Amino acid sequence: MAKTKQKQKPKPKPKPKPSKAIARPKPKPRVKAHPPARAKRPVNASGPAARERVERPSAGSPASRGKLGRVRMPPTQSSSARPEVDVEPEDSNEGKYVYCIIKSERPLSFGPLGIGVEPAHCRTVHYRDIAAVVSNTPMVVQDPTRDNVLAHQRVNETVMQQHTVIPMSFGTVFKTHDDIMELLRSAYEAFTDVLNKMQDKFEFGLKVLWDRDQIIREIEEEDEDIRRLEGEISSQKGSTYFARMQYGRLIDAALQARSERYVLEIFETLRDVSVASRSNKPIGDRMIMNAAFLVARDTEQAFDARVKEIGSRYDMLTFKYTGPWPPYNFVNIRLKLERAH
């Protein structure tokens, strides 16, 4: 029996979809909208990457050979703290930027020195005989721009002129006055201990650089094996591949040994005029030493004279000597903060 072929109904044409305008997503605001509850916060920057300071330009070059002069920080707007009488009201849209911790029983005002397009007014928040130096700031993540970092340093340097300071990490923001009180209460013993140890002490930075090519020429003149290999490579007698490899290894080893010798001699020379020292990672190929020294107020002149003596002794090296600074490299407190109830 023959099958009858059924006709299929034509499919309806799909209706064109209305075009939709593509809406661009709005950027999310960078808001830190939580108080420091059960959060670990470093009290100060404690590594070269986090703590690398923006050094202010001076009238002369900060690095010199032979005669060595310290790069001193220019005087700030105001070095005297005034009594603070009025307490600023809380603003739900603003937080408190914390610059440092000091010993003080009375409220103080340091004037408009803080972070902001218009420099923010800096004052103290107290617990017992210690205080945090703070300014109002929007509850946003502070970008480490040059202006912001310089403002952070400016406040610490101003306060340091009359007080021993524990510098806080850049960008430390608390939501309320009570949060700062909780910080001071929970770490009171640690803060007091560090403030006592750091009393009348400052940090000085010393970076040492060299001309690598000049040092290599000196090594070639002094080392007979290196001089022989360099001669073989220059004259191109036979295959020079292995000679070049051996030459490179000998040069690297000689540079490393000479660098370590210079650094050790400099540290040893400054040992008896400093309280402590810290070696940070050198930056770039030319730098062989990146150190910080903790110096007592009564030995500052002796330390300064010793650094100048080193500068004249090593005329083949370039020195960059800065300070005084707050003790950024010598304070490292990490706190576990509980929510204030």
PDB file of C-alpha atoms in Angstrom, residues 22-292:
ATOM      1  CA  ILE A  22      23.750  48.235  26.366  1.00  0.00           C
ATOM      2  CA  ALA A  23      24.127  49.844  29.739  1.00  0.00           C
ATOM      3  CA  ARG A  24      27.641  50.206  30.970  1.00  0.00           C
ATOM      4  CA  PRO A  25      28.073  49.017  34.527  1.00  0.00           C
ATOM      5  CA  LYS A  26      28.752  51.760  37.004  1.00  0.00           C
ATOM      6  CA  PRO A  27      32.163  51.561  38.619  1.00  0.00           C
ATOM      7  CA  LYS A  28      32.036  50.292  42.165  1.00  0.00           C
ATOM      8  CA  PRO A  29      33.113  52.855  44.718  1.00  0.00           C
ATOM      9  CA  ARG A  30      36.311  51.998  46.582  1.00  0.00           C
ATOM     10  CA  VAL A  31      34.818  52.172  50.042  1.00  0.00           C
ATOM     11  CA  LYS A  32      36.160  50.620  53.210  1.00  0.00           C
ATOM     12  CA  ALA A  33      32.809  50.378  54.963  1.00  0.00           C
ATOM     13  CA  HIS A  34      33.680  48.274  57.971  1.00  0.00           C
ATOM     14  CA  PRO A  35      35.257  49.031  61.329  1.00  0.00           C
ATOM     15  CA  PRO A  36      38.469  47.254  62.242  1.00  0.00           C
ATOM     16  CA  ALA A  37      36.769  44.315  63.947  1.00  0.00           C
ATOM     17  CA  ARG A  38      38.969  41.259  64.458  1.00  0.00           C
ATOM     18  CA  ALA A  39      41.300  42.548  61.783  1.00  0.00           C
ATOM     19  CA  LYS A  40      45.060  42.351  61.858  1.00  0.00           C
ATOM     20  CA  ARG A  41      46.667  45.707  61.172  1.00  0.00           C
ATOM     21  CA  PRO A  42      50.373  46.450  60.979  1.00  0.00           C
ATOM     22  CA  VAL A  43      51.189  49.404  63.178  1.00  0.00           C
ATOM     23  CA  ASN A  44      54.006  50.474  60.918  1.00  0.00           C
ATOM     24  CA  ALA A  45      55.323  49.556  57.520  1.00  0.00           C
ATOM     25  CA  SER A  46      57.946  46.895  58.118  1.00  0.00           C
ATOM     26  CA  GLY A  47      59.481  46.026  54.775  1.00  0.00           C
ATOM     27  CA  PRO A  48      61.358  47.922  52.133  1.00  0.00           C
ATOM     28  CA  ALA A  49      58.560  47.629  49.630  1.00  0.00           C
ATOM     29  CA  ALA A  50      55.939  48.879  51.979  1.00  0.00           C
ATOM     30  CA  ARG A  51      58.046  51.370  53.733  1.00  0.00           C
ATOM     31  CA  GLU A  52      60.065  52.984  50.935  1.00  0.00           C
ATOM     32  CA  ARG A  53      59.908  56.703  51.646  1.00  0.00           C
ATOM     33  CA  VAL A  54      59.421  59.513  49.171  1.00  0.00           C
ATOM     34  CA  GLU A  55      62.480  61.654  49.719  1.00  0.00           C
ATOM     35  CA  ARG A  56      61.911  65.349  49.333  1.00  0.00           C
ATOM     36  CA  PRO A  57      64.088  67.265  46.881  1.00  0.00           C
ATOM     37  CA  SER A  58      66.809  69.393  48.409  1.00  0.00           C
ATOM     38  CA  ALA A  59      68.858  72.286  47.139  1.00  0.00           C
ATOM     39  CA  GLY A  60      71.800  70.027  46.316  1.00  0.00           C
ATOM     40  CA  SER A  61      72.172  66.527  44.976  1.00  0.00           C
ATOM     41  CA  PRO A  62      71.312  63.921  47.621  1.00  0.00           C
ATOM     42  CA  ALA A  63      74.152  61.654  46.531  1.00  0.00           C
ATOM     43  CA  SER A  64      77.773  62.661  46.421  1.00  0.00           C
ATOM     44  CA  ARG A  65      81.200  61.127  46.197  1.00  0.00           C
ATOM     45  CA  GLY A  66      83.955  61.873  48.652  1.00  0.00           C
ATOM     46  CA  LYS A  67      82.477  64.677  50.736  1.00  0.00           C
ATOM     47  CA  LEU A  68      79.119  63.529  51.987  1.00  0.00           C
ATOM     48  CA  GLY A  69      76.309  65.742  53.218  1.00  0.00           C
ATOM     49  CA  ARG A  70      73.111  64.517  54.766  1.00  0.00           C
ATOM     50  CA  VAL A  71      69.843  65.266  53.012  1.00  0.00           C
ATOM     51  CA  ARG A  72      67.911  67.015  55.763  1.00  0.00           C
ATOM     52  CA  MET A  73      64.161  67.366  55.591  1.00  0.00           C
ATOM     53  CA  PRO A  74      62.923  70.939  55.026  1.00  0.00           C
ATOM     54  CA  PRO A  75      61.177  72.481  58.045  1.00  0.00           C
ATOM     55  CA  THR A  76      57.459  71.836  58.167  1.00  0.00           C
ATOM     56  CA  GLN A  77      54.774  74.489  58.491  1.00  0.00           C
ATOM     57  CA  SER A  78      54.444  74.229  62.251  1.00  0.00           C
ATOM     58  CA  SER A  79      56.516  72.322  64.765  1.00  0.00           C
ATOM     59  CA  SER A  80      54.627  73.321  67.908  1.00  0.00           C
ATOM     60  CA  ALA A  81      51.498  71.545  69.041  1.00  0.00           C
ATOM     61  CA  ARG A  82      48.694  73.637  70.504  1.00  0.00           C
ATOM     62  CA  PRO A  83      46.141  72.506  73.103  1.00  0.00           C
ATOM     63  CA  GLU A  84      43.006  71.106  71.482  1.00  0.00           C
ATOM     64  CA  VAL A  85      39.812  72.201  73.217  1.00  0.00           C
ATOM     65  CA  ASP A  86      36.825  71.360  71.029  1.00  0.00           C
ATOM     66  CA  VAL A  87      35.997  67.773  70.066  1.00  0.00           C
ATOM     67  CA  GLU A  88      34.913  67.438  66.436  1.00  0.00           C
ATOM     68  CA  PRO A  89      31.470  65.820  65.942  1.00  0.00           C
ATOM     69  CA  GLU A  90      31.275  62.404  64.277  1.00  0.00           C
ATOM     70  CA  ASP A  91      30.374  62.315  60.579  1.00  0.00           C
ATOM     71  CA  SER A  92      28.996  58.989  59.316  1.00  0.00           C
ATOM     72  CA  ASN A  93      30.660  59.560  55.928  1.00  0.00           C
ATOM     73  CA  GLU A  94      34.100  60.210  57.375  1.00  0.00           C
ATOM     74  CA  GLY A  95      36.691  58.027  59.016  1.00  0.00           C
ATOM     75  CA  LYS A  96      39.813  58.776  61.019  1.00  0.00           C
ATOM     76  CA  TYR A  97      43.223  58.545  59.364  1.00  0.00           C
ATOM     77  CA  VAL A  98      45.889  57.584  61.924  1.00  0.00           C
ATOM     78  CA  TYR A  99      49.461  58.838  61.399  1.00  0.00           C
ATOM     79  CA  CYS A 100      51.291  57.828  64.563  1.00  0.00           C
ATOM     80  CA  ILE A 101      51.099  57.027  68.270  1.00  0.00           C
ATOM     81  CA  ILE A 102      52.706  59.281  70.893  1.00  0.00           C
ATOM     82  CA  LYS A 103      52.838  59.808  74.643  1.00  0.00           C
ATOM     83  CA  SER A 104      50.581  62.663  75.692  1.00  0.00           C
ATOM     84  CA  GLU A 105      47.981  63.185  78.404  1.00  0.00           C
ATOM     85  CA  ARG A 106      46.518  66.425  77.064  1.00  0.00           C
ATOM     86  CA  PRO A 107      44.681  66.989  73.765  1.00  0.00           C
ATOM     87  CA  LEU A 108      46.884  68.550  71.080  1.00  0.00           C
ATOM     88  CA  SER A 109      46.363  70.193  67.702  1.00  0.00           C
ATOM     89  CA  PHE A 110      49.041  70.143  64.991  1.00  0.00           C
ATOM     90  CA  GLY A 111      47.207  72.269  62.435  1.00  0.00           C
ATOM     91  CA  PRO A 112      46.356  71.616  58.760  1.00  0.00           C
ATOM     92  CA  LEU A 113      49.075  69.121  57.783  1.00  0.00           C
ATOM     93  CA  GLY A 114      47.189  65.944  56.912  1.00  0.00           C
ATOM     94  CA  ILE A 115      46.135  64.088  53.790  1.00  0.00           C
ATOM     95  CA  GLY A 116      43.592  65.788  51.539  1.00  0.00           C
ATOM     96  CA  VAL A 117      43.235  68.253  48.673  1.00  0.00           C
ATOM     97  CA  GLU A 118      43.036  70.849  51.405  1.00  0.00           C
ATOM     98  CA  PRO A 119      45.442  69.653  54.135  1.00  0.00           C
ATOM     99  CA  ALA A 120      43.354  68.076  56.886  1.00  0.00           C
ATOM    100  CA  HIS A 121      43.470  69.317  60.471  1.00  0.00           C
ATOM    101  CA  CYS A 122      45.515  66.977  62.692  1.00  0.00           C
ATOM    102  CA  ARG A 123      44.701  66.401  66.351  1.00  0.00           C
ATOM    103  CA  THR A 124      44.999  63.726  69.029  1.00  0.00           C
ATOM    104  CA  VAL A 125      42.693  60.995  70.347  1.00  0.00           C
ATOM    105  CA  HIS A 126      43.643  59.841  73.857  1.00  0.00           C
ATOM    106  CA  TYR A 127      43.635  56.789  76.086  1.00  0.00           C
ATOM    107  CA  ARG A 128      45.333  57.213  79.458  1.00  0.00           C
ATOM    108  CA  ASP A 129      48.799  58.696  78.742  1.00  0.00           C
ATOM    109  CA  ILE A 130      49.081  57.759  75.040  1.00  0.00           C
ATOM    110  CA  ALA A 131      47.437  59.293  71.984  1.00  0.00           C
ATOM    111  CA  ALA A 132      46.886  58.728  68.280  1.00  0.00           C
ATOM    112  CA  VAL A 133      47.522  61.637  65.908  1.00  0.00           C
ATOM    113  CA  VAL A 134      44.589  61.636  63.473  1.00  0.00           C
ATOM    114  CA  SER A 135      42.713  63.650  60.873  1.00  0.00           C
ATOM    115  CA  ASN A 136      39.279  63.240  59.341  1.00  0.00           C
ATOM    116  CA  THR A 137      39.222  61.502  55.969  1.00  0.00           C
ATOM    117  CA  PRO A 138      36.597  60.027  53.623  1.00  0.00           C
ATOM    118  CA  MET A 139      36.037  56.285  54.120  1.00  0.00           C
ATOM    119  CA  VAL A 140      37.866  55.327  50.935  1.00  0.00           C
ATOM    120  CA  VAL A 141      41.086  53.512  50.167  1.00  0.00           C
ATOM    121  CA  GLN A 142      43.847  56.125  50.146  1.00  0.00           C
ATOM    122  CA  ASP A 143      45.998  55.881  47.029  1.00  0.00           C
ATOM    123  CA  PRO A 144      49.748  56.113  47.762  1.00  0.00           C
ATOM    124  CA  THR A 145      50.286  59.084  45.470  1.00  0.00           C
ATOM    125  CA  ARG A 146      53.342  61.256  46.004  1.00  0.00           C
ATOM    126  CA  ASP A 147      51.255  64.019  47.603  1.00  0.00           C
ATOM    127  CA  ASN A 148      49.530  61.589  49.978  1.00  0.00           C
ATOM    128  CA  VAL A 149      52.757  59.865  51.015  1.00  0.00           C
ATOM    129  CA  LEU A 150      54.475  63.217  51.573  1.00  0.00           C
ATOM    130  CA  ALA A 151      51.540  64.383  53.704  1.00  0.00           C
ATOM    131  CA  HIS A 152      51.765  61.196  55.791  1.00  0.00           C
ATOM    132  CA  GLN A 153      55.503  61.773  56.284  1.00  0.00           C
ATOM    133  CA  ARG A 154      55.027  65.494  56.947  1.00  0.00           C
ATOM    134  CA  VAL A 155      52.725  64.816  59.892  1.00  0.00           C
ATOM    135  CA  ASN A 156      55.102  62.234  61.382  1.00  0.00           C
ATOM    136  CA  GLU A 157      58.107  64.546  60.971  1.00  0.00           C
ATOM    137  CA  THR A 158      56.261  67.464  62.566  1.00  0.00           C
ATOM    138  CA  VAL A 159      55.097  65.426  65.542  1.00  0.00           C
ATOM    139  CA  MET A 160      58.575  63.879  65.871  1.00  0.00           C
ATOM    140  CA  GLN A 161      60.090  67.294  66.628  1.00  0.00           C
ATOM    141  CA  GLN A 162      58.532  67.250  70.103  1.00  0.00           C
ATOM    142  CA  HIS A 163      57.449  63.648  70.692  1.00  0.00           C
ATOM    143  CA  THR A 164      58.695  60.093  70.327  1.00  0.00           C
ATOM    144  CA  VAL A 165      56.493  58.547  67.633  1.00  0.00           C
ATOM    145  CA  ILE A 166      55.406  55.093  66.545  1.00  0.00           C
ATOM    146  CA  PRO A 167      54.671  55.640  62.830  1.00  0.00           C
ATOM    147  CA  MET A 168      51.624  53.878  61.442  1.00  0.00           C
ATOM    148  CA  SER A 169      51.456  52.265  58.011  1.00  0.00           C
ATOM    149  CA  PHE A 170      50.325  54.509  55.172  1.00  0.00           C
ATOM    150  CA  GLY A 171      46.562  54.269  54.658  1.00  0.00           C
ATOM    151  CA  THR A 172      45.546  53.231  58.205  1.00  0.00           C
ATOM    152  CA  VAL A 173      41.925  54.374  58.518  1.00  0.00           C
ATOM    153  CA  PHE A 174      39.426  53.696  61.312  1.00  0.00           C
ATOM    154  CA  LYS A 175      35.727  54.377  61.063  1.00  0.00           C
ATOM    155  CA  THR A 176      35.008  56.027  64.408  1.00  0.00           C
ATOM    156  CA  HIS A 177      36.565  57.704  67.407  1.00  0.00           C
ATOM    157  CA  ASP A 178      35.620  54.630  69.472  1.00  0.00           C
ATOM    158  CA  ASP A 179      37.552  52.342  67.114  1.00  0.00           C
ATOM    159  CA  ILE A 180      40.712  54.360  67.744  1.00  0.00           C
ATOM    160  CA  MET A 181      40.076  54.222  71.487  1.00  0.00           C
ATOM    161  CA  GLU A 182      39.827  50.430  71.181  1.00  0.00           C
ATOM    162  CA  LEU A 183      43.144  50.365  69.296  1.00  0.00           C
ATOM    163  CA  LEU A 184      44.853  52.341  72.057  1.00  0.00           C
ATOM    164  CA  ARG A 185      43.224  50.295  74.832  1.00  0.00           C
ATOM    165  CA  SER A 186      43.946  46.860  73.346  1.00  0.00           C
ATOM    166  CA  ALA A 187      47.603  47.626  72.561  1.00  0.00           C
ATOM    167  CA  TYR A 188      48.361  49.974  75.433  1.00  0.00           C
ATOM    168  CA  GLU A 189      51.166  47.862  76.911  1.00  0.00           C
ATOM    169  CA  ALA A 190      52.801  47.215  73.517  1.00  0.00           C
ATOM    170  CA  PHE A 191      52.637  50.891  72.553  1.00  0.00           C
ATOM    171  CA  THR A 192      54.022  52.016  75.909  1.00  0.00           C
ATOM    172  CA  ASP A 193      56.892  49.525  75.723  1.00  0.00           C
ATOM    173  CA  VAL A 194      57.899  50.627  72.206  1.00  0.00           C
ATOM    174  CA  LEU A 195      57.590  54.327  73.045  1.00  0.00           C
ATOM    175  CA  ASN A 196      59.930  53.842  76.011  1.00  0.00           C
ATOM    176  CA  LYS A 197      62.463  51.957  73.868  1.00  0.00           C
ATOM    177  CA  MET A 198      62.329  54.513  71.033  1.00  0.00           C
ATOM    178  CA  GLN A 199      62.533  57.591  73.256  1.00  0.00           C
ATOM    179  CA  ASP A 200      65.085  60.120  71.951  1.00  0.00           C
ATOM    180  CA  LYS A 201      66.017  57.902  69.005  1.00  0.00           C
ATOM    181  CA  PHE A 202      65.779  58.574  65.276  1.00  0.00           C
ATOM    182  CA  GLU A 203      66.244  56.637  62.067  1.00  0.00           C
ATOM    183  CA  PHE A 204      68.801  57.519  59.402  1.00  0.00           C
ATOM    184  CA  GLY A 205      68.962  55.990  55.940  1.00  0.00           C
ATOM    185  CA  LEU A 206      72.180  55.142  54.112  1.00  0.00           C
ATOM    186  CA  LYS A 207      72.241  53.861  50.539  1.00  0.00           C
ATOM    187  CA  VAL A 208      75.504  53.014  48.793  1.00  0.00           C
ATOM    188  CA  LEU A 209      75.892  52.763  45.019  1.00  0.00           C
ATOM    189  CA  TRP A 210      78.809  52.044  42.726  1.00  0.00           C
ATOM    190  CA  ASP A 211      79.799  52.330  39.080  1.00  0.00           C
ATOM    191  CA  ARG A 212      79.775  48.653  38.094  1.00  0.00           C
ATOM    192  CA  ASP A 213      81.853  49.121  34.940  1.00  0.00           C
ATOM    193  CA  GLN A 214      84.531  51.019  36.845  1.00  0.00           C
ATOM    194  CA  ILE A 215      84.675  48.312  39.522  1.00  0.00           C
ATOM    195  CA  ILE A 216      85.010  45.622  36.823  1.00  0.00           C
ATOM    196  CA  ARG A 217      87.963  47.500  35.314  1.00  0.00           C
ATOM    197  CA  GLU A 218      89.614  47.641  38.724  1.00  0.00           C
ATOM    198  CA  ILE A 219      89.019  43.903  39.224  1.00  0.00           C
ATOM    199  CA  GLU A 220      90.534  43.130  35.821  1.00  0.00           C
ATOM    200  CA  GLU A 221      93.657  45.094  36.728  1.00  0.00           C
ATOM    201  CA  GLU A 222      94.029  43.314  40.076  1.00  0.00           C
ATOM    202  CA  ASP A 223      93.150  39.695  39.137  1.00  0.00           C
ATOM    203  CA  GLU A 224      95.647  37.890  36.884  1.00  0.00           C
ATOM    204  CA  ASP A 225      93.254  35.080  35.823  1.00  0.00           C
ATOM    205  CA  ILE A 226      90.523  37.520  34.843  1.00  0.00           C
ATOM    206  CA  ARG A 227      93.028  39.673  32.994  1.00  0.00           C
ATOM    207  CA  ARG A 228      94.293  36.628  31.041  1.00  0.00           C
ATOM    208  CA  LEU A 229      90.770  35.531  30.066  1.00  0.00           C
ATOM    209  CA  GLU A 230      89.863  39.059  29.027  1.00  0.00           C
ATOM    210  CA  GLY A 231      92.954  39.089  26.810  1.00  0.00           C
ATOM    211  CA  GLU A 232      92.004  35.775  25.179  1.00  0.00           C
ATOM    212  CA  ILE A 233      88.511  37.008  24.438  1.00  0.00           C
ATOM    213  CA  SER A 234      89.777  40.308  23.027  1.00  0.00           C
ATOM    214  CA  SER A 235      92.330  38.639  20.735  1.00  0.00           C
ATOM    215  CA  GLN A 236      89.754  35.998  19.618  1.00  0.00           C
ATOM    216  CA  LYS A 237      92.336  33.185  19.603  1.00  0.00           C
ATOM    217  CA  GLY A 238      90.419  29.954  19.066  1.00  0.00           C
ATOM    218  CA  SER A 239      86.997  29.334  20.559  1.00  0.00           C
ATOM    219  CA  THR A 240      86.075  31.968  23.145  1.00  0.00           C
ATOM    220  CA  TYR A 241      82.782  30.440  24.372  1.00  0.00           C
ATOM    221  CA  PHE A 242      84.218  28.700  27.434  1.00  0.00           C
ATOM    222  CA  ALA A 243      86.557  31.608  28.098  1.00  0.00           C
ATOM    223  CA  ARG A 244      83.594  33.985  28.151  1.00  0.00           C
ATOM    224  CA  MET A 245      81.654  31.678  30.491  1.00  0.00           C
ATOM    225  CA  GLN A 246      84.570  31.413  32.893  1.00  0.00           C
ATOM    226  CA  TYR A 247      85.218  35.154  32.671  1.00  0.00           C
ATOM    227  CA  GLY A 248      81.596  35.913  33.551  1.00  0.00           C
ATOM    228  CA  ARG A 249      81.639  33.575  36.552  1.00  0.00           C
ATOM    229  CA  LEU A 250      84.881  35.054  37.872  1.00  0.00           C
ATOM    230  CA  ILE A 251      83.626  38.630  37.450  1.00  0.00           C
ATOM    231  CA  ASP A 252      80.329  37.867  39.231  1.00  0.00           C
ATOM    232  CA  ALA A 253      82.149  36.199  42.116  1.00  0.00           C
ATOM    233  CA  ALA A 254      84.618  39.076  42.420  1.00  0.00           C
ATOM    234  CA  LEU A 255      81.823  41.685  42.363  1.00  0.00           C
ATOM    235  CA  GLN A 256      79.889  39.794  45.042  1.00  0.00           C
ATOM    236  CA  ALA A 257      82.950  39.464  47.270  1.00  0.00           C
ATOM    237  CA  ARG A 258      83.879  43.133  46.912  1.00  0.00           C
ATOM    238  CA  SER A 259      80.304  44.291  47.540  1.00  0.00           C
ATOM    239  CA  GLU A 260      80.042  42.176  50.705  1.00  0.00           C
ATOM    240  CA  ARG A 261      83.409  43.498  51.913  1.00  0.00           C
ATOM    241  CA  TYR A 262      82.377  47.136  51.459  1.00  0.00           C
ATOM    242  CA  VAL A 263      79.022  46.613  53.184  1.00  0.00           C
ATOM    243  CA  LEU A 264      80.580  44.753  56.127  1.00  0.00           C
ATOM    244  CA  GLU A 265      83.213  47.453  56.608  1.00  0.00           C
ATOM    245  CA  ILE A 266      80.572  50.214  56.568  1.00  0.00           C
ATOM    246  CA  PHE A 267      78.348  48.424  59.098  1.00  0.00           C
ATOM    247  CA  GLU A 268      81.339  47.777  61.372  1.00  0.00           C
ATOM    248  CA  THR A 269      82.416  51.423  61.190  1.00  0.00           C
ATOM    249  CA  LEU A 270      78.945  52.625  62.258  1.00  0.00           C
ATOM    250  CA  ARG A 271      78.281  49.948  64.881  1.00  0.00           C
ATOM    251  CA  ASP A 272      79.494  51.866  67.950  1.00  0.00           C
ATOM    252  CA  VAL A 273      77.675  55.117  67.048  1.00  0.00           C
ATOM    253  CA  SER A 274      74.250  53.526  66.436  1.00  0.00           C
ATOM    254  CA  VAL A 275      71.783  51.644  68.619  1.00  0.00           C
ATOM    255  CA  ALA A 276      70.672  49.198  65.930  1.00  0.00           C
ATOM    256  CA  SER A 277      70.805  48.698  62.177  1.00  0.00           C
ATOM    257  CA  ARG A 278      68.756  46.992  59.522  1.00  0.00           C
ATOM    258  CA  SER A 279      69.759  45.895  56.035  1.00  0.00           C
ATOM    259  CA  ASN A 280      67.044  46.122  53.373  1.00  0.00           C
ATOM    260  CA  LYS A 281      67.140  44.738  49.852  1.00  0.00           C
ATOM    261  CA  PRO A 282      69.135  46.938  47.444  1.00  0.00           C
ATOM    262  CA  ILE A 283      67.176  48.548  44.607  1.00  0.00           C
ATOM    263  CA  GLY A 284      68.562  48.190  41.084  1.00  0.00           C
ATOM    264  CA  ASP A 285      71.932  46.991  39.791  1.00  0.00           C
ATOM    265  CA  ARG A 286      74.005  49.936  41.026  1.00  0.00           C
ATOM    266  CA  MET A 287      72.969  49.807  44.691  1.00  0.00           C
ATOM    267  CA  ILE A 288      75.011  47.529  46.939  1.00  0.00           C
ATOM    268  CA  MET A 289      73.686  48.677  50.328  1.00  0.00           C
ATOM    269  CA  ASN A 290      70.276  49.875  51.517  1.00  0.00           C
ATOM    270  CA  ALA A 291      70.427  50.264  55.274  1.00  0.00           C
ATOM    271  CA  ALA A 292      68.655  51.996  58.136  1.00  0.00           C
TER     272      ALA A 292
END
